[in-house]
Tab-separated table of C-alpha atoms in Angstrom:
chain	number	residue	atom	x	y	z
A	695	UNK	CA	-33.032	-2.961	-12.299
A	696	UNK	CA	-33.143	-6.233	-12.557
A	697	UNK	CA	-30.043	-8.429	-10.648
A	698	UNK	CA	-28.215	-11.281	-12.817
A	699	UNK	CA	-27.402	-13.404	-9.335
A	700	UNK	CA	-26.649	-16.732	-10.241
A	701	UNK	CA	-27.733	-19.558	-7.986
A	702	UNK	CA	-24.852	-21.336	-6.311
A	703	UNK	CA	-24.359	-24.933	-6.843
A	704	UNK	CA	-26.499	-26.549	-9.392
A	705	UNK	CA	-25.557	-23.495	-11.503
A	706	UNK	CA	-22.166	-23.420	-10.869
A	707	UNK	CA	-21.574	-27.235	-12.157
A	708	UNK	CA	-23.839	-26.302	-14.973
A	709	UNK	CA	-21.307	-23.317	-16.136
A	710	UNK	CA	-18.300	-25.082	-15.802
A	711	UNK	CA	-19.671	-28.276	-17.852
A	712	UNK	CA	-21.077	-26.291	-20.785
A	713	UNK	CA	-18.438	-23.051	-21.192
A	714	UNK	CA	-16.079	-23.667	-23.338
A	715	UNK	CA	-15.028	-20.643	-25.285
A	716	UNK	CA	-12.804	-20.425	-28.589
A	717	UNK	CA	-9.200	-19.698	-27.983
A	718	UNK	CA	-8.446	-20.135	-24.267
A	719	UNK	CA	-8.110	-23.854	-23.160
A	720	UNK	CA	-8.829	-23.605	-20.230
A	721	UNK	CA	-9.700	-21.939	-16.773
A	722	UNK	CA	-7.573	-22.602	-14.261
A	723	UNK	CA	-6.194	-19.870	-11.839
A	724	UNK	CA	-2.716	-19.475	-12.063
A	725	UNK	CA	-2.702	-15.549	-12.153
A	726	UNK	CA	-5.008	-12.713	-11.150
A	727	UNK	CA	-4.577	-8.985	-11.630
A	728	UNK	CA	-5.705	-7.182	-8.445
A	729	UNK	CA	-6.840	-3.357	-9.789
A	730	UNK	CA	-7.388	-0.475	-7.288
A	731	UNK	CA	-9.172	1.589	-8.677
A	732	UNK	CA	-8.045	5.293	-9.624
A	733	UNK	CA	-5.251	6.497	-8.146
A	734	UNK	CA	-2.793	9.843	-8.445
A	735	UNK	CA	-4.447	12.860	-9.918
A	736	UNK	CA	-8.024	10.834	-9.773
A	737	UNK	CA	-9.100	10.463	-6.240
A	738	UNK	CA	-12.409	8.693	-7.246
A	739	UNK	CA	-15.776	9.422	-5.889
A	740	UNK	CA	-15.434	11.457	-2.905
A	741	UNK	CA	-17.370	10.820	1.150
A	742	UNK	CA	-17.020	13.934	3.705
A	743	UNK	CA	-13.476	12.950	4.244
A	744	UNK	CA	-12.426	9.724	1.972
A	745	UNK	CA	-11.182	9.813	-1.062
A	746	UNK	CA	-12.361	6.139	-3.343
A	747	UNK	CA	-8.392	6.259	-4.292
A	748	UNK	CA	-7.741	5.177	-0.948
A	749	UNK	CA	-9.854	2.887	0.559
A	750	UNK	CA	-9.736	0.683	-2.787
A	751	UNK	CA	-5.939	0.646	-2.799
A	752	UNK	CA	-6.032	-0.579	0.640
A	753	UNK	CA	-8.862	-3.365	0.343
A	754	UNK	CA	-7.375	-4.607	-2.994
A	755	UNK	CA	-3.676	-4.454	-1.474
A	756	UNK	CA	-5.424	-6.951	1.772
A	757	UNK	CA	-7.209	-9.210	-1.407
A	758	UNK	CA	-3.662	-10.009	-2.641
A	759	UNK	CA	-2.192	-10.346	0.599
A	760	UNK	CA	-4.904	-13.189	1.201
A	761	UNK	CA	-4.458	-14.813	-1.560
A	762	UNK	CA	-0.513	-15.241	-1.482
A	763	UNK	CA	-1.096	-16.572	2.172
A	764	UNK	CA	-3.510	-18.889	1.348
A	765	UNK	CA	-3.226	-19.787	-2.531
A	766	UNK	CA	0.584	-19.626	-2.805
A	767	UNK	CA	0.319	-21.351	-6.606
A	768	UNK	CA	-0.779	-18.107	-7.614
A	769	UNK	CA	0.762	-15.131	-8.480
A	770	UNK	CA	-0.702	-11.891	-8.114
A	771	UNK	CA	-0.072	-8.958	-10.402
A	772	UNK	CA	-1.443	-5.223	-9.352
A	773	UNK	CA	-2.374	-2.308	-11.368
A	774	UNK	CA	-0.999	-0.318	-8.823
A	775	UNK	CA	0.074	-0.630	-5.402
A	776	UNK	CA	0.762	2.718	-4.186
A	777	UNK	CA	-1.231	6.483	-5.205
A	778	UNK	CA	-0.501	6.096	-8.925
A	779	UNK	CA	-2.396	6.984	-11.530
A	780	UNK	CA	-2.888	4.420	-13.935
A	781	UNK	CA	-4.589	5.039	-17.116
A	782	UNK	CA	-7.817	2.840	-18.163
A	783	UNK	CA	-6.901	1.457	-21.313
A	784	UNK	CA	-3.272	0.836	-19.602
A	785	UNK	CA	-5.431	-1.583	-16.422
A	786	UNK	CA	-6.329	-3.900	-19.067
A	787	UNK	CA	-2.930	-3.742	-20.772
A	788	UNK	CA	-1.360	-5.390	-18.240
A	789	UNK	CA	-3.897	-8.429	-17.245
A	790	UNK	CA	-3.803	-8.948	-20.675
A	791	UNK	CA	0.281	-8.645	-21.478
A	792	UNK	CA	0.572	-11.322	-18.158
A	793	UNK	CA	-1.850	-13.477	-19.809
A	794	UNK	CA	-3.870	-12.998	-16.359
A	795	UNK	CA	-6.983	-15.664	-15.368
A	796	UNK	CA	-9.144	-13.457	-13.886
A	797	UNK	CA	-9.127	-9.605	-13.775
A	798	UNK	CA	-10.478	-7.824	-10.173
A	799	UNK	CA	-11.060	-4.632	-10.069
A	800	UNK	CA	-11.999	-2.968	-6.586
A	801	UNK	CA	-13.916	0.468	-6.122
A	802	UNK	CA	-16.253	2.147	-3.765
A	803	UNK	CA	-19.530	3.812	-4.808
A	804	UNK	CA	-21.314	6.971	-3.960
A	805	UNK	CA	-24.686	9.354	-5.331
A	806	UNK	CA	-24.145	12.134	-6.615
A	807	UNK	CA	-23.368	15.387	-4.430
A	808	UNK	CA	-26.790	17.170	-5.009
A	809	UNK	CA	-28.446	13.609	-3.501
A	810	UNK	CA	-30.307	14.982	-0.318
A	811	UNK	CA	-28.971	13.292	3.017
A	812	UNK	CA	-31.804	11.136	4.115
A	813	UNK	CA	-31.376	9.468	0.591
A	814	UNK	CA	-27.602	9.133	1.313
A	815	UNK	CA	-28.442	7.787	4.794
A	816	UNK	CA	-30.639	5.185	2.970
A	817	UNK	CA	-28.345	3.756	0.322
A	818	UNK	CA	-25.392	1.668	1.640
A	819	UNK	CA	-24.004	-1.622	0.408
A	820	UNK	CA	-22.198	-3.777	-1.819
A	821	UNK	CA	-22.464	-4.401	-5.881
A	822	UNK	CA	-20.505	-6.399	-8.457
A	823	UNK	CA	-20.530	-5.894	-11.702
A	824	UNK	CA	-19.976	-7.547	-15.343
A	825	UNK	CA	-18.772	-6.377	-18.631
A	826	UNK	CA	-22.312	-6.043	-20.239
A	827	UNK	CA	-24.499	-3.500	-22.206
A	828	UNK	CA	-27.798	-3.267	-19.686
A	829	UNK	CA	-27.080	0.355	-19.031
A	830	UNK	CA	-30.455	1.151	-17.125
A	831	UNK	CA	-30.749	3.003	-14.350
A	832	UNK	CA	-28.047	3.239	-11.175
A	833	UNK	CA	-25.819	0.894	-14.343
A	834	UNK	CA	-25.641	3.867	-16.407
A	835	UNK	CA	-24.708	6.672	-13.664
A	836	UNK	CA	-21.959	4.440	-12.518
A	837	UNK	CA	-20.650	3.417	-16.072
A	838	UNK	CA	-19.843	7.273	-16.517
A	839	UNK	CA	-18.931	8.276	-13.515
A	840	UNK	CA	-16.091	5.350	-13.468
A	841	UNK	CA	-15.248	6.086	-17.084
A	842	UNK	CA	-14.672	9.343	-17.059
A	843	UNK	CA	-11.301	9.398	-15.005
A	844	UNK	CA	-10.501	8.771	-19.328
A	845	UNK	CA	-10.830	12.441	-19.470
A	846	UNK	CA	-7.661	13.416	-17.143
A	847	UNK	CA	-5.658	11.165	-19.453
A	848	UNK	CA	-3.335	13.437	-21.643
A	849	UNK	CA	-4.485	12.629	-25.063
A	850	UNK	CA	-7.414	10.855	-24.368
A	851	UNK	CA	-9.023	11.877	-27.472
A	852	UNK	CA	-6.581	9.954	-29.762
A	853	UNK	CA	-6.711	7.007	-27.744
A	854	UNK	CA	-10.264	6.373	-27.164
A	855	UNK	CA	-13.325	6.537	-29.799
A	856	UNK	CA	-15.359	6.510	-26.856
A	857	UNK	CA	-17.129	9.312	-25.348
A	858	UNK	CA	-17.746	8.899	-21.480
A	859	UNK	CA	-20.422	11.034	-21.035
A	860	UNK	CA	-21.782	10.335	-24.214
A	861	UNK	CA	-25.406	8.256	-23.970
A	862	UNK	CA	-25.115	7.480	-27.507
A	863	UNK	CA	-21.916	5.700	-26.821
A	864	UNK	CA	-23.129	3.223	-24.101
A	865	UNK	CA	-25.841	2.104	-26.807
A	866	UNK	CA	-23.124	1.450	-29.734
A	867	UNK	CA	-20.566	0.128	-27.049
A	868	UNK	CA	-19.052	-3.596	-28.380
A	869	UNK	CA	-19.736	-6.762	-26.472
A	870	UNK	CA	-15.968	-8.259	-26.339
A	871	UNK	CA	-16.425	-9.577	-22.809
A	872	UNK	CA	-18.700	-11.912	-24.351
A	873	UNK	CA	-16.644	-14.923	-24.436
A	874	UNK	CA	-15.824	-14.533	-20.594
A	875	UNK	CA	-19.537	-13.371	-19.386
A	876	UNK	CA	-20.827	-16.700	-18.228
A	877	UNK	CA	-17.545	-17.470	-15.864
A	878	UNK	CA	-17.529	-13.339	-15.113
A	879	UNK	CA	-21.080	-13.672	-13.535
A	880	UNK	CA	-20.087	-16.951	-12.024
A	881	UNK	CA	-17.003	-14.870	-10.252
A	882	UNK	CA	-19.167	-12.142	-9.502
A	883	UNK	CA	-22.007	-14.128	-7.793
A	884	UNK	CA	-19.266	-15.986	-5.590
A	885	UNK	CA	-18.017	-12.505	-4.315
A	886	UNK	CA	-22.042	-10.985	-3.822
A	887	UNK	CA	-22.627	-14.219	-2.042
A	888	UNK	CA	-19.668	-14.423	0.246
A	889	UNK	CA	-19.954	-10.438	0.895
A	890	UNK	CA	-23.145	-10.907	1.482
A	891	UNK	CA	-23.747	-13.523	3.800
A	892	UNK	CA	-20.116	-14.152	4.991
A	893	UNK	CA	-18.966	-10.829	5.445
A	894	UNK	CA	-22.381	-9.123	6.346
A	895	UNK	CA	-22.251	-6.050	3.724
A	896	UNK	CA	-26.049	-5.519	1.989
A	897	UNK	CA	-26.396	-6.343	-1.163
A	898	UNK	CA	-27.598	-5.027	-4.041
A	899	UNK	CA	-26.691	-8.379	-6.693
A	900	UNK	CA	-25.204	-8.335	-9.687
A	901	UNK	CA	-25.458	-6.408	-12.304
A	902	UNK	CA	-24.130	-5.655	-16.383
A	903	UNK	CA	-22.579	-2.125	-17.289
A	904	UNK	CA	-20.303	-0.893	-19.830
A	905	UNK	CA	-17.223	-0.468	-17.791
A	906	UNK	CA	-14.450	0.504	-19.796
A	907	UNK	CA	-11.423	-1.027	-17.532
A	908	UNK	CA	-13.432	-4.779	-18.270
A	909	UNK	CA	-14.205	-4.046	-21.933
A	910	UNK	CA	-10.982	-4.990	-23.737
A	911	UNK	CA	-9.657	-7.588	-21.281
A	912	UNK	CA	-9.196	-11.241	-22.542
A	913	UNK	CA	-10.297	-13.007	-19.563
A	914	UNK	CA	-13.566	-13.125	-17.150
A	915	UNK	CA	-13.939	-9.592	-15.119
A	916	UNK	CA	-14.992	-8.150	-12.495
A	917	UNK	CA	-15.647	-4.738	-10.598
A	918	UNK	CA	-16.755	-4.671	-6.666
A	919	UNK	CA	-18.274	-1.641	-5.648
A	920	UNK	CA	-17.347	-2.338	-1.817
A	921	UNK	CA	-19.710	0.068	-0.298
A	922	UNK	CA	-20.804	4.140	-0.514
A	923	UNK	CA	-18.622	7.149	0.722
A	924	UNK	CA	-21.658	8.944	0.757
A	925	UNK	CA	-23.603	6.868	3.124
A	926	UNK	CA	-21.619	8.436	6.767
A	927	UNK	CA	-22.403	5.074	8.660
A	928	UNK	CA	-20.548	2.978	5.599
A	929	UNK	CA	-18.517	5.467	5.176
A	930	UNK	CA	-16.572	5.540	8.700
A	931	UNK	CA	-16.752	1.193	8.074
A	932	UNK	CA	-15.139	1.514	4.781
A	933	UNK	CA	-12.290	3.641	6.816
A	934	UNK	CA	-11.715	0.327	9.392
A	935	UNK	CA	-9.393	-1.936	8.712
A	936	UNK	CA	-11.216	-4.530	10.003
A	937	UNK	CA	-14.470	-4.319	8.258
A	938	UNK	CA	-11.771	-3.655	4.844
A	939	UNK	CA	-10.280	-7.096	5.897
A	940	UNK	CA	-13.953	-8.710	6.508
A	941	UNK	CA	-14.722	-7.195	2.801
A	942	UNK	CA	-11.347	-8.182	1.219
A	943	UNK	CA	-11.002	-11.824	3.039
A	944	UNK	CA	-15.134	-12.342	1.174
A	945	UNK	CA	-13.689	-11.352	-2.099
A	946	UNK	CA	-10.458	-13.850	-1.747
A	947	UNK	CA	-12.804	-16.615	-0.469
A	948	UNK	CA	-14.764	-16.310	-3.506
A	949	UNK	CA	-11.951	-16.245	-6.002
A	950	UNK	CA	-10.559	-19.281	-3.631
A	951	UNK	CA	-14.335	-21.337	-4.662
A	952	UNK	CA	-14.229	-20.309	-8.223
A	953	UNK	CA	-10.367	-21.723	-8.752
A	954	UNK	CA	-11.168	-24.741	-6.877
A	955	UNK	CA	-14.520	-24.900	-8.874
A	956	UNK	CA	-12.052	-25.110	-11.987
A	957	UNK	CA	-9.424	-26.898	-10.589
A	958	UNK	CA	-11.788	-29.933	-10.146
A	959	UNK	CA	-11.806	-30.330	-14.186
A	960	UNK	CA	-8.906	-30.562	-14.524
């Protein structure tokens, strides 16, 4: 697949000089929503004795903690900050009904179950990802595996024309992120680049699926994929609160660049 890094720097001044969508004036940071992903009666993807629930709850719950301590001018909204389950369309509700500036959303990854375990072994690192339709590949397998927690919702059939499992609905799925994509790739290459070289995770870039908890919200997105429960080396890291805090303080110092980034504007 091919990664959508943006260069730091030249790029970033670039971005900020040129974007200037219809309807929001501006970009400063005044208010992020923080989402854990999954939650409740959807643990998540699953390692040999971690549940996703848990380990995104607590890296997201050290994000905000950062921030507060070190950004104090802005407020920090959750999706959830305790084993709740939250449903997708509902995540997006709420950056949206706080009229949020940028929208986090923190998760860890894993193969499948019937993926032999010198493969598992193999794959271990970090990915970010966009609001975008390039469902190729590792995109694709992700995009339904983290949209189909929309099948424990009660209802779900009313409140989604959207099939999760469905190919065919990846291909007709709506570009409404649109507006946001150029500043959501600029967020999401500040967080590859600080996980990468200041927190020491291995990358594997950025990268464009149709994520349903990004599609609907009104302001640029992300989703970190912190690392893979079914690796057994990352998985026992993802379980230290240490490493969490190493992975949590490169995602803060990266939302920390991109305000200040925006913040010079104005």
């Amino acid at each position: 697949m091919r990664n959508l890094v943006l260069p730091i720097g030249l790029t970033l001044f670039l971005v900020l000089a040129s974007f200037n969508p219809v309807g929001k004036k501006s970009f400063a940071v005044t208010k992020i929503v923080i989402d854990p992903g999954h939650g409740g009666k959807d643990p998540g993807t699953l390692g040999a004795y971690t549940k996703e629930k848990d380990v995104a709850l607590q890296v997201a719950l050290k994000v905000g903690e950062y921030v507060k301590k070190n950004i104090p001018d802005v407020e920090i909204i959750y999706t959830r900050k305790d084993d709740t389950f939250i449903d997708l369309k509902k995540r997006s509700e709420i950056a949206n009904n706080h009229d949020a500036d940028l929208f986090v959303s923190v998760h860890a990854n894993s193969l499948p179950k019937t993926t032999p375990l010198t493969r598992k072994k193999s794959i271990r690192g970090s990915e970010v990802y966009v609001m975008g339709v390039q469902n190729t590949d590792r995109a694709l397998e992700v995009a339904q595996r983290e949209n189909s927690v929309i099948l424990l919702e009660e209802d779900y059939e009313k409140n989604y024309d959207f099939d999760p499992q469905s190919e065919e609905s990846y291909i007709l799925f709506n570009l409404t992120q649109s507006a946001y994509q150029d500043n959501s790739l600029l967020l999401a290459s500040l967080i590859d680049d600080q996980l990468k070289n200041r927190a020491g995770r291995r990358s594997y870039g950025v990268k464009q699926s149709s994520l349903y908890v990004m599609w609907s919200t009104a302001m640029p997105s992300v989703l970190v994929e912190i690392g893979y429960l079914s690796n057994p080396v990352e998985e026992k890291e993802l379980n230290n609160t240490e490493v969490q805090s190493y992975i949590a303080s490169g995602i803060y110092r990266a939302i920390k660049e991109y305000k200040e980034a925006f913040d010079a504007q104005n």
